[in-house]
XYZ file of C-alpha atoms in Angstrom:
776
model
C -0.090 0.034 -0.034
C 1.200 3.529 -0.931
C 0.164 6.846 0.430
C 1.773 9.886 -0.961
C 2.829 13.557 -0.240
C 2.766 14.904 -2.901
C 3.110 12.874 -6.067
C 1.436 10.117 -7.891
C 3.071 6.749 -8.324
C 2.702 3.054 -8.877
C 5.988 1.569 -7.649
C 7.167 -1.990 -7.788
C 5.598 -3.386 -4.648
C 7.922 -4.628 -1.772
C 7.283 -8.264 -0.891
C 4.038 -8.553 1.183
C 2.659 -5.115 0.078
C -0.777 -5.035 -1.378
C -1.120 -4.275 -5.081
C -2.866 -1.254 -6.382
C -5.509 -3.375 -7.970
C -6.948 -4.335 -4.504
C -8.023 -0.779 -3.808
C -11.445 0.871 -4.606
C -11.457 2.940 -7.699
C -11.555 6.125 -5.469
C -8.037 5.136 -4.264
C -6.769 3.975 -7.629
C -7.357 7.442 -9.030
C -5.030 8.738 -6.234
C -2.337 6.207 -6.857
C -2.061 6.213 -10.604
C 1.181 7.191 -12.560
C 4.773 6.111 -12.477
C 7.522 6.643 -9.896
C 9.839 9.442 -10.716
C 13.580 9.102 -10.920
C 16.127 11.757 -10.113
C 16.353 12.874 -13.722
C 12.585 13.093 -14.464
C 10.794 16.369 -15.221
C 8.197 17.102 -12.601
C 6.656 20.132 -14.312
C 3.339 18.180 -14.735
C 2.935 17.843 -10.985
C 3.257 21.567 -10.278
C -0.532 22.027 -9.928
C -3.087 19.358 -9.535
C -6.506 20.448 -8.047
C -4.939 23.660 -7.215
C -2.248 22.126 -4.944
C 1.307 23.236 -5.282
C 3.666 20.183 -5.078
C 6.935 21.926 -4.517
C 7.856 23.100 -0.936
C 10.914 25.291 -0.632
C 11.949 25.312 3.030
C 14.726 27.640 4.382
C 17.392 26.087 6.541
C 18.842 28.545 8.920
C 19.891 26.750 11.999
C 21.985 23.833 12.602
C 19.919 20.736 13.516
C 16.635 22.496 12.839
C 13.569 20.373 12.186
C 12.993 21.692 8.757
C 10.533 19.297 7.262
C 7.488 17.882 9.022
C 5.079 15.672 7.146
C 1.868 14.526 8.676
C 0.347 11.591 6.645
C -3.082 10.035 7.114
C -3.447 6.293 6.805
C -6.332 5.594 4.433
C -9.539 4.088 5.917
C -8.967 0.883 3.914
C -5.627 -0.078 5.623
C -5.671 -2.943 8.111
C -3.185 -1.620 10.538
C -2.666 -4.966 12.214
C -1.114 -6.419 8.968
C 1.545 -3.736 8.563
C 5.174 -5.022 9.313
C 7.215 -2.210 7.973
C 7.730 1.174 6.223
C 9.335 2.123 3.014
C 10.189 5.841 2.523
C 11.188 7.522 -0.651
C 11.606 11.190 -1.504
C 13.336 13.479 -3.943
C 15.306 16.465 -2.797
C 17.671 19.138 -4.048
C 19.915 21.445 -1.974
C 20.564 24.907 -3.269
C 24.273 24.873 -2.481
C 27.107 22.429 -2.309
C 27.810 22.881 1.297
C 24.747 21.356 2.829
C 23.461 17.776 3.801
C 20.563 16.017 5.176
C 21.453 14.709 8.609
C 18.805 12.531 10.193
C 15.437 11.073 9.072
C 13.007 10.486 11.967
C 9.547 9.169 12.645
C 7.351 9.922 15.670
C 6.649 6.924 18.119
C 3.630 8.151 20.093
C 3.790 5.125 22.393
C 7.313 5.853 23.605
C 6.846 9.643 23.010
C 10.151 9.797 21.137
C 11.422 10.512 17.710
C 13.023 7.314 16.274
C 15.975 7.777 13.893
C 15.506 5.815 10.701
C 19.164 6.380 9.747
C 21.557 8.991 8.606
C 20.775 10.184 5.122
C 24.072 11.499 3.981
C 23.594 10.350 0.362
C 22.645 14.058 -0.255
C 25.651 16.300 0.359
C 28.178 18.289 -1.585
C 25.823 18.449 -4.571
C 23.024 20.558 -6.010
C 21.639 17.749 -8.077
C 18.263 16.036 -7.732
C 18.681 13.099 -5.508
C 16.205 10.241 -4.687
C 16.601 8.862 -1.214
C 15.145 5.528 0.017
C 15.018 4.306 3.539
C 13.137 1.335 5.297
C 12.152 0.261 8.792
C 10.753 -2.913 10.292
C 7.912 -2.406 12.895
C 5.935 -4.608 15.229
C 2.938 -2.338 15.844
C 1.889 0.476 13.560
C -0.498 1.851 16.174
C 2.618 3.124 18.014
C 3.318 5.534 15.159
C -0.256 6.842 14.730
C -2.218 9.679 16.416
C -5.745 10.126 15.248
C -4.893 7.904 12.250
C -1.904 9.928 11.240
C 1.810 9.523 11.355
C 4.409 12.272 11.573
C 7.750 12.291 9.895
C 10.656 14.743 10.184
C 13.898 15.442 8.551
C 16.672 17.189 10.428
C 19.267 19.339 8.747
C 22.896 19.580 9.323
C 23.135 22.716 7.303
C 23.426 26.429 7.775
C 21.843 29.055 5.511
C 20.635 26.600 2.855
C 17.482 25.829 0.996
C 16.062 22.531 0.224
C 13.378 21.650 -2.228
C 11.255 18.524 -2.024
C 9.452 17.186 -5.121
C 7.704 14.370 -3.563
C 7.620 12.278 -0.446
C 6.250 8.631 -0.474
C 5.592 6.181 2.262
C 4.962 2.435 1.571
C 3.261 0.205 4.075
C 4.649 -3.385 3.909
C 2.101 -6.112 4.338
C -1.060 -3.790 4.319
C -4.323 -5.122 3.366
C -7.792 -3.314 2.999
C -10.981 -3.568 5.168
C -14.523 -2.553 4.771
C -15.307 0.480 6.997
C -18.619 2.371 6.743
C -20.900 4.995 8.102
C -24.538 4.822 6.960
C -28.005 6.084 7.921
C -31.102 4.113 8.333
C -32.962 6.326 5.748
C -32.108 8.885 2.987
C -35.207 11.176 3.599
C -36.381 12.266 7.102
C -39.315 14.276 8.147
C -38.313 17.047 10.554
C -38.132 15.683 14.099
C -37.818 12.079 13.229
C -35.108 9.905 14.887
C -31.835 9.763 12.820
C -29.943 6.540 13.281
C -26.377 6.457 12.281
C -24.547 3.050 11.981
C -20.695 2.744 11.689
C -17.845 0.384 11.631
C -14.197 1.291 11.896
C -11.756 -1.618 11.762
C -8.677 0.140 12.799
C -9.390 3.819 13.568
C -11.738 3.566 16.726
C -10.479 5.137 19.973
C -12.069 6.378 23.147
C -12.154 9.911 21.579
C -14.080 8.832 18.514
C -17.227 10.761 17.773
C -19.954 11.133 15.157
C -21.133 14.476 13.937
C -23.685 15.775 11.574
C -22.711 18.742 9.288
C -24.304 20.347 6.241
C -23.599 18.216 3.132
C -21.609 21.093 1.597
C -19.004 21.134 4.461
C -15.439 20.160 3.588
C -14.894 16.733 5.062
C -11.090 17.245 5.390
C -11.489 20.498 7.347
C -14.891 20.532 9.306
C -15.342 23.532 11.419
C -16.193 23.803 15.135
C -18.792 23.558 16.263
C -20.577 20.731 14.436
C -24.275 21.051 14.013
C -24.745 18.184 16.418
C -22.772 15.143 17.600
C -22.630 12.234 19.932
C -19.672 10.149 21.337
C -19.064 6.790 19.492
C -19.617 5.033 22.748
C -18.800 1.530 21.459
C -15.223 2.676 20.814
C -13.767 1.969 24.219
C -10.172 0.903 23.380
C -7.054 2.860 22.407
C -6.396 4.400 19.067
C -6.449 1.905 16.192
C -9.079 -0.520 17.616
C -11.973 -2.113 15.936
C -15.355 -0.562 16.853
C -18.811 -0.671 15.426
C -22.307 0.475 16.610
C -25.132 2.773 16.063
C -26.237 6.119 17.421
C -29.738 7.821 17.566
C -30.041 11.510 17.237
C -33.483 12.627 18.586
C -35.042 15.052 21.073
C -33.920 12.858 23.989
C -30.239 12.493 22.982
C -27.605 14.927 24.165
C -26.448 15.708 20.584
C -23.747 17.884 21.761
C -26.234 20.321 23.347
C -27.236 21.831 19.999
C -30.812 22.582 19.107
C -33.200 19.845 17.922
C -34.526 19.172 15.283
C -32.227 19.470 12.296
C -33.184 22.340 9.903
C -34.619 21.434 6.508
C -31.800 20.630 4.055
C -29.048 18.314 3.031
C -26.686 16.729 5.569
C -23.947 14.175 6.070
C -22.699 12.230 9.003
C -19.016 11.900 9.851
C -16.942 9.560 12.012
C -14.163 11.636 13.523
C -11.191 11.177 15.797
C -9.751 14.760 15.715
C -10.052 16.749 18.891
C -9.010 20.149 17.386
C -10.678 21.896 14.593
C -10.629 21.954 11.694
C -11.592 18.229 11.913
C -10.553 15.721 9.278
C -12.999 12.802 9.102
C -12.236 9.090 9.151
C -15.539 8.098 7.529
C -18.256 10.217 5.769
C -21.804 9.126 4.908
C -23.787 9.674 1.839
C -25.984 12.675 1.848
C -29.381 12.528 3.590
C -32.299 15.104 3.568
C -34.627 16.688 6.237
C -37.864 18.396 5.168
C -41.196 19.470 6.508
C -40.065 21.391 9.513
C -37.325 23.787 10.407
C -35.659 24.427 13.728
C -33.102 26.937 14.847
C -29.969 24.879 14.297
C -28.187 26.579 11.351
C -24.511 27.232 11.838
C -23.952 30.869 12.821
C -27.351 31.444 14.370
C -27.637 32.539 18.076
C -30.498 31.053 20.001
C -31.818 32.557 23.019
C -31.712 30.960 26.533
C -35.127 30.351 28.037
C -34.353 28.506 31.307
C -33.829 30.438 34.622
C -30.292 31.048 35.798
C -29.158 29.108 38.874
C -30.357 30.525 42.186
C -26.951 30.061 43.676
C -24.780 33.051 43.581
C -21.109 33.974 43.541
C -19.662 36.631 45.745
C -17.776 39.207 43.634
C -14.542 40.874 44.749
C -14.421 44.469 45.538
C -11.597 47.046 45.215
C -10.155 47.453 48.555
C -10.649 43.832 49.737
C -7.650 42.412 51.670
C -6.177 39.633 49.479
C -2.974 37.679 49.926
C -3.890 34.244 48.547
C -5.337 33.842 45.023
C -6.362 30.360 43.852
C -7.119 29.719 40.133
C -7.713 26.981 37.536
C -9.616 26.189 34.419
C -11.152 23.525 32.183
C -13.894 22.385 34.558
C -15.732 19.278 34.107
C -18.023 18.924 37.088
C -19.188 15.513 36.245
C -15.649 14.036 36.375
C -15.275 14.934 39.989
C -15.835 12.235 42.526
C -14.751 13.927 45.768
C -14.419 17.313 47.264
C -10.549 17.078 47.568
C -9.540 19.997 45.404
C -12.260 22.375 46.847
C -11.540 21.331 50.344
C -7.814 21.915 49.973
C -8.414 25.309 48.293
C -10.599 26.491 51.085
C -9.190 24.863 54.231
C -5.420 24.320 53.592
C -4.489 27.070 51.094
C -7.191 29.421 52.585
C -7.810 31.272 49.315
C -9.098 34.872 49.679
C -10.168 34.688 46.039
C -10.842 32.156 43.271
C -9.989 33.154 39.599
C -11.520 31.194 36.766
C -9.327 31.133 33.639
C -11.598 29.837 31.002
C -13.361 26.720 29.846
C -15.258 27.217 33.022
C -17.904 25.089 31.162
C -17.925 23.198 27.994
C -20.706 24.375 25.867
C -19.441 24.753 22.226
C -21.849 26.323 19.831
C -24.454 28.931 19.305
C -27.260 27.750 21.668
C -27.390 30.173 24.658
C -29.870 27.724 26.225
C -27.191 25.051 26.201
C -24.535 27.542 27.706
C -27.010 28.482 30.494
C -27.695 24.879 31.494
C -24.068 24.106 31.625
C -23.356 27.176 33.727
C -26.083 26.178 36.006
C -24.737 22.743 36.339
C -21.240 24.138 37.147
C -22.696 26.255 39.933
C -24.827 23.646 41.362
C -22.313 20.972 41.395
C -22.205 19.467 44.865
C -18.607 19.812 45.518
C -18.345 23.308 44.099
C -21.487 24.523 45.900
C -20.463 23.137 49.352
C -16.706 23.387 49.633
C -15.981 25.519 46.659
C -16.180 29.235 46.508
C -20.053 29.158 46.639
C -20.067 27.454 49.871
C -20.237 29.281 53.267
C -18.462 31.393 54.053
C -18.372 32.516 50.338
C -14.957 33.111 48.713
C -14.837 35.929 46.174
C -14.857 34.756 42.553
C -13.905 36.375 39.283
C -12.050 35.331 36.079
C -12.143 35.272 32.347
C -13.044 32.847 29.628
C -11.507 30.659 26.963
C -12.806 28.975 23.760
C -15.257 26.296 24.996
C -17.303 28.817 27.234
C -16.846 31.680 24.859
C -17.843 30.040 21.507
C -16.299 26.874 20.327
C -12.933 25.160 19.965
C -10.097 27.733 19.088
C -12.559 30.394 18.084
C -11.855 34.135 18.217
C -13.551 37.035 16.484
C -15.015 34.673 13.908
C -17.486 33.567 16.470
C -20.867 35.168 15.670
C -22.484 35.029 19.110
C -19.896 36.812 21.202
C -22.319 39.175 22.930
C -25.133 36.813 23.791
C -22.312 34.501 25.170
C -20.864 37.434 27.175
C -24.352 37.960 28.702
C -24.446 34.320 29.862
C -20.903 34.733 31.326
C -22.191 37.854 33.212
C -25.170 35.957 34.614
C -22.911 33.104 35.758
C -20.498 35.332 37.668
C -23.430 37.535 39.158
C -21.767 40.600 37.710
C -23.767 43.659 38.851
C -25.700 45.946 36.376
C -23.208 48.806 37.142
C -20.313 46.897 35.605
C -19.363 47.927 32.116
C -19.531 44.192 31.030
C -23.226 43.907 31.953
C -26.048 43.916 29.273
C -27.870 46.468 31.294
C -25.313 49.059 29.868
C -27.086 48.886 26.505
C -25.115 50.511 23.877
C -22.364 51.305 26.251
C -21.713 47.632 27.155
C -18.119 46.709 27.072
C -17.480 44.233 24.201
C -15.413 41.665 26.050
C -15.105 40.235 29.609
C -11.763 41.925 30.586
C -11.631 43.389 34.155
C -9.346 44.494 36.983
C -9.450 44.816 40.690
C -6.966 46.334 43.259
C -6.476 44.725 46.581
C -5.025 45.985 49.855
C -2.130 44.230 51.607
C -2.060 43.130 55.231
C 1.037 42.672 57.239
C 2.250 42.915 60.875
C 2.107 46.651 60.602
C -1.605 46.489 59.708
C -3.469 47.092 56.490
C -2.423 49.710 53.932
C -1.615 50.260 50.332
C -2.311 48.428 47.225
C -0.745 45.035 47.253
C -2.105 42.886 44.341
C -3.495 44.379 41.213
C -5.542 41.596 39.447
C -5.996 42.053 35.733
C -7.989 39.511 33.650
C -7.703 39.723 29.868
C -10.158 38.594 27.137
C -8.139 36.795 24.535
C -11.135 35.601 22.502
C -13.565 38.318 21.636
C -11.301 40.308 19.489
C -8.646 37.643 18.636
C -7.750 37.522 14.967
C -7.669 34.178 13.096
C -4.454 32.355 13.938
C -4.596 29.953 11.090
C -6.209 30.199 7.587
C -8.970 27.716 8.562
C -10.113 30.185 11.282
C -10.838 32.978 8.868
C -9.155 35.630 6.709
C -5.574 36.218 7.815
C -4.579 39.714 9.005
C -0.860 39.157 8.704
C 1.046 41.830 10.748
C -2.239 43.410 11.771
C -3.315 40.313 13.716
C -4.406 41.130 17.274
C -5.098 39.077 20.499
C -6.855 41.822 22.378
C -8.211 44.450 19.920
C -7.374 48.248 20.051
C -9.756 49.211 22.812
C -8.619 46.517 25.158
C -4.947 47.229 24.488
C -5.506 50.920 25.390
C -7.309 49.829 28.686
C -4.388 47.466 29.613
C -1.629 50.012 29.022
C -3.541 52.264 31.423
C -3.849 49.360 33.967
C -0.102 48.890 33.856
C 0.277 52.480 35.108
C -1.580 51.792 38.301
C 0.642 51.532 41.280
C 0.778 48.104 43.044
C 3.338 45.822 44.727
C 2.498 42.883 42.449
C 0.369 42.605 39.241
C -1.233 39.317 38.424
C -2.435 39.125 34.777
C -4.966 36.259 33.849
C -5.300 34.909 30.315
C -7.213 31.853 29.084
C -4.267 30.791 26.954
C -0.623 30.649 27.748
C 1.614 33.658 27.344
C 5.277 32.676 27.982
C 5.715 29.626 25.839
C 7.756 30.747 22.656
C 6.306 30.591 19.111
C 6.321 26.961 18.057
C 8.671 26.694 15.056
C 9.580 23.140 15.571
C 6.333 21.350 14.604
C 5.088 24.190 12.325
C 6.538 26.283 9.551
C 6.165 29.979 10.195
C 4.187 30.493 6.991
C 1.373 28.461 8.495
C 0.589 31.235 11.061
C -1.912 33.784 9.947
C 0.222 36.468 11.649
C 3.273 35.585 9.530
C 3.992 38.762 7.242
C 7.292 37.458 5.631
C 10.922 36.957 6.472
C 11.458 40.778 6.917
C 8.186 41.466 8.643
C 6.985 41.987 12.216
C 6.423 38.253 12.965
C 10.078 37.346 12.993
C 11.261 40.681 14.329
C 8.939 40.446 17.297
C 10.306 37.057 18.160
C 13.793 38.270 17.953
C 12.924 41.321 20.107
C 12.303 39.112 23.039
C 15.618 37.173 22.550
C 14.074 34.128 20.866
C 14.380 32.391 17.563
C 13.654 29.211 15.589
C 15.284 26.902 17.935
C 13.153 27.917 20.946
C 10.533 25.428 21.810
C 6.959 26.215 22.596
C 3.644 24.385 22.943
C 1.959 23.124 19.693
C -1.524 23.945 21.267
C -2.929 27.446 21.431
C -0.982 30.195 23.026
C -0.045 33.865 22.547
C 2.932 32.720 20.517
C 0.652 32.221 17.505
C 0.655 36.063 17.293
C 4.020 36.806 18.432
C 3.679 40.686 17.639
C 1.065 40.918 20.391
C 2.928 38.533 22.695
C 6.053 40.737 22.447
C 3.982 43.750 22.879
C 2.548 42.395 26.155
C 5.865 41.354 27.462
C 7.540 44.574 26.797
C 4.919 46.884 28.257
C 4.988 44.592 31.343
C 8.804 44.985 31.493
C 8.330 48.808 31.243
C 5.656 48.939 33.968
C 8.229 47.293 36.335
C 11.052 49.561 35.202
C 8.829 52.697 35.454
C 8.144 51.890 39.173
C 4.358 51.019 38.798
C 4.942 47.446 40.174
C 7.699 45.149 41.392
C 6.794 41.846 39.928
C 4.445 40.679 37.249
C 2.905 37.142 37.274
C 0.871 35.614 34.516
C -1.742 32.967 35.253
C -3.291 30.886 32.402
C -5.348 27.787 31.750
C -6.376 25.825 28.670
C -3.823 23.034 28.530
C -5.182 20.485 30.972
C -1.865 20.444 33.008
C -0.051 22.573 35.364
C 3.224 24.372 34.562
C 5.585 26.969 36.048
C 7.430 29.350 33.747
C 9.825 32.237 33.701
C 10.960 34.530 30.936
C 14.053 36.818 31.208
C 13.379 39.974 29.057
C 16.349 41.415 27.410
C 17.218 45.013 28.141
C 15.948 47.638 25.816
C 16.318 51.417 25.342
C 12.710 51.755 25.136
C 11.533 49.297 27.817
C 14.331 49.456 30.249
C 16.561 47.019 32.005
C 16.216 43.201 31.819
C 13.280 41.929 33.987
C 12.046 38.356 34.798
C 8.328 37.666 34.232
C 6.634 34.702 35.546
C 3.638 32.375 34.675
C 1.723 29.600 36.283
C -0.677 27.392 34.164
C -3.398 25.592 36.175
C -5.778 23.579 34.227
C -8.003 20.521 34.668
C -10.872 19.831 37.210
C -10.984 16.869 36.961
C -9.124 16.064 33.726
C -5.517 15.917 32.461
C -3.608 15.786 29.238
C -0.551 13.376 29.436
C 1.883 14.454 26.770
C 5.397 15.543 26.475
C 5.429 19.267 25.581
C 8.743 21.129 25.198
C 8.934 24.747 26.473
C 12.131 26.753 26.479
C 10.763 29.078 29.212
C 9.635 26.353 31.619
C 11.531 26.545 34.910
C 14.119 23.845 35.296
C 14.802 22.168 38.630
C 18.134 20.620 37.705
C 20.977 22.066 35.773
C 20.131 23.578 32.288
C 22.035 22.405 29.276
C 22.382 23.087 25.591
C 21.830 20.564 22.845
C 24.839 18.293 22.246
C 27.324 21.128 22.887
C 25.531 23.575 20.391
C 25.965 26.549 22.833
C 23.118 28.389 21.285
C 20.286 27.815 23.771
C 20.475 26.239 27.388
C 16.853 25.049 27.616
C 17.249 21.349 28.279
C 17.138 19.985 31.681
C 19.809 17.656 33.051
C 18.521 14.190 33.841
C 20.042 13.167 37.248
C 21.129 10.631 38.203
C 22.629 9.294 35.042
C 25.137 6.455 34.632
C 28.097 7.017 32.266
C 30.809 4.365 31.700
C 29.552 2.543 34.796
C 29.620 5.662 37.063
C 26.680 7.251 38.622
C 26.583 11.090 38.347
C 24.192 13.381 40.355
C 25.643 16.546 38.982
C 27.347 17.840 35.851
C 30.799 16.246 35.151
C 33.563 16.914 32.779
C 34.448 13.202 32.314
C 35.361 12.518 28.610
C 34.435 16.290 27.853
C 36.390 19.432 27.851
C 33.727 21.221 29.920
C 30.955 20.170 32.274
C 28.062 18.235 30.665
C 25.121 16.121 31.632
C 22.747 13.536 30.150
C 19.525 14.874 28.985
C 17.790 11.500 28.584
C 18.422 8.205 30.236
C 16.820 4.714 29.835
C 14.832 2.892 32.518
C 17.921 1.911 34.418
C 19.270 5.527 34.487
C 21.966 4.723 31.760
C 22.877 7.692 29.583
C 21.571 7.631 26.098
C 24.609 8.507 23.891
C 23.201 11.234 21.722
C 21.291 12.864 24.481
C 23.632 15.342 26.131
C 24.399 18.960 26.696
C 26.894 21.321 28.150
C 25.831 22.585 31.385
C 25.051 26.333 31.906
C 26.298 28.559 34.625
C 24.026 28.251 37.650
C 23.761 32.021 37.864
C 21.852 31.985 34.505
C 19.043 29.728 35.746
C 15.538 31.116 35.488
C 14.837 30.575 39.183
C 17.526 29.945 41.750
C 17.623 26.223 42.813
C 17.063 27.080 46.453
C 13.921 28.860 45.458
C 12.282 25.783 43.899
C 10.129 22.956 45.538
C 8.564 19.829 43.802
C 7.209 16.413 44.518
C 8.454 14.698 41.333
C 5.064 13.052 40.956
C 2.674 13.080 37.804
C 5.081 14.936 35.510
C 5.691 14.913 31.717
C 8.685 15.898 29.540
C 10.930 14.691 32.317
C 10.466 18.107 33.960
C 9.388 18.633 37.605
C 7.559 21.887 36.692
C 5.341 20.205 34.035
C 2.560 18.473 36.114
C 0.467 16.544 33.512
C -1.097 13.282 34.919
C -2.567 14.422 38.253
C -6.350 13.899 38.569
C -6.884 17.578 38.862
C -4.903 20.674 39.701
C -5.204 24.275 40.727
C -2.662 27.107 41.055
C -1.985 29.227 44.050
C -0.320 32.664 44.595
C 0.483 33.302 48.201
C 2.188 36.555 49.314
C 4.057 37.103 52.552
C 4.075 40.891 52.848
C 6.466 40.902 55.843
C 9.090 38.655 54.115
C 8.372 40.216 50.733
C 8.007 36.931 49.200
C 5.550 35.343 46.604
C 5.078 31.595 46.516
C 3.751 30.317 43.139
C 2.360 26.809 43.444
C 0.593 24.040 41.508
C -1.486 21.950 43.858
C -2.737 18.385 43.178
C -4.902 17.631 46.254
C -5.936 14.093 45.012
C -2.165 12.947 44.894
C 0.118 11.725 47.510
C 1.816 15.180 47.730
C -0.645 18.097 47.509
C 1.990 20.794 46.355
C 3.320 19.382 43.084
C 5.618 22.235 42.197
C 6.467 25.733 43.548
C 8.866 28.628 43.225
C 9.451 31.548 45.535
C 9.998 35.091 44.219
C 11.495 37.862 46.376
C 10.114 41.393 45.702
């Protein structure tokens, strides 16, 4: 079996591979043609169905991941039969000084990149070269995520350009299956039950779901939200398993909380594994029709809530409250809770003066305000939240902001058409008074966005006096420009996270005197722009190699080798990220505050970060900014996510002696040549080094090392760090990913002039999973 990016072929099949004749005609049309050799003319491939088949990728940094290919396994493949890969690609270097260094494939089971082999056949030449590699495997599922595999090439070349004509993967031993998604009828009367049957031989997972979209929707890039959807409940195993079953959409089903019945029109059902929009379907049904009714369910319409809001109420903070302890989190799934552990700890152990929600306070994607209201009511009335949480007695003040799933739908920004109706539901949930500019009672003067601020007094042994904490919550959804082309029309260098009015408001807030400023955002701020898993031209904010996108990254001392999250963050619009960091730096240097701490949610893990801002004539001397991410009640996301601005507990090191960026964390203890090391060593090296990855017995892995940085350069002094070492990812004690739930804490000791930033995991053996202490 072959699948291709981006060329047509019919190669001589390796032994055990399926022949092209075994595939349906729809696949044969994709696989036709002949294999190209190094001397062939590829001009005929330049445009097929409007797709350009030549990718020119700049190589600017040694060992840079320049090429990432995400390839989807066709539905017809029987994954269990695959015994190996065969890779083939044709490439050309622009100069005679470069070479391809390593060819890798992602193993999602071990969470590592596996080296296929060195590919040094292409070097010292500008001629077209065809490269072939192969690999035997035991389990294809280990290399699949949502039915897709990810492949990378690593360059060992500086200032070169490489052109790829085609890239092909052969699956050895693959056979085909009969997967389907069908409906019980072709024509439905409005309000009639709609039954969808499905079978997925090798693509089922615990995250599989069935959605209904208008028939005209692009099945390779379905938007969020769907018109309606249900979990494929028969798919109860890991990715790659067999599952089959049927689902009934009707007035009694949940159908994703969207309005019932379907509007009149033409529709299709889709079997989907993707969890982030745009969704790529695994299976798509034939079209079916609904007639004879109507119903307010069209994409883009905003339905009105009719249910009463919960009778339970929040206590709002007031300017002048005494606040020393702020607790916060995000991504709240009340139904996942089975105890009061988190809320009891927040109230009785941490003794929070205030709780700050950071978004995804409910999960209510879509345009139905009735659904949002019922979910807000359920969040308030949850037994643990209403008894031990901030609504319990005595009440704890509550404020916050939102993120995508309570604002609109997954990853949405200013493309969401129901922002103001959704804001009104937010206002009702938080019990915001009519005098507040965010309240709908303000009529034409209502603020467009949920951003807000409060100033709180400090209390110490000398009594009460002076503004201690200034809490600012940003709205990074209402005015956020599209971050990728599938979100809407790209604004390039004019892209914004906050919009002009909110920026003006924020700049004024940063000139309010306070000891400490805490700034809340639904999405992370400090992770650098991800240029490892994405090319920069994928971002809507990218405005060319000499534009503001790359300049803004350089202005904060970062570049292509800096690693950031592949999930949503401010790094997707680096112009605004840099603007935010720089005006915060200036606020400190101008004497308006002593420390600035960002708090964020979204990611379903906890994390502590720090960013050292370079000195600037305009923004002043170098300053350290901090961030705590707290996300997941009760849920988590177990995945290794690199972040060059994450605090490192052990020594920091570069990558294999590169000397360009010390963002790896040493892995202690490590065993090298039979000797155990608990600190950096100069054994067999000219300067101190450490292992950055070890095996299960602590043995050093030969190509995973780095030279150690000077301790004075660490983001946080080691004697100011505490950690449990439990429930971590990325082999980093400040990345807490697998706890049942987590929340963050900011605790200020006004007498000692110290702030403790913590991630709490009350369900686990050690409640405080990670912490740092900042002097001010």
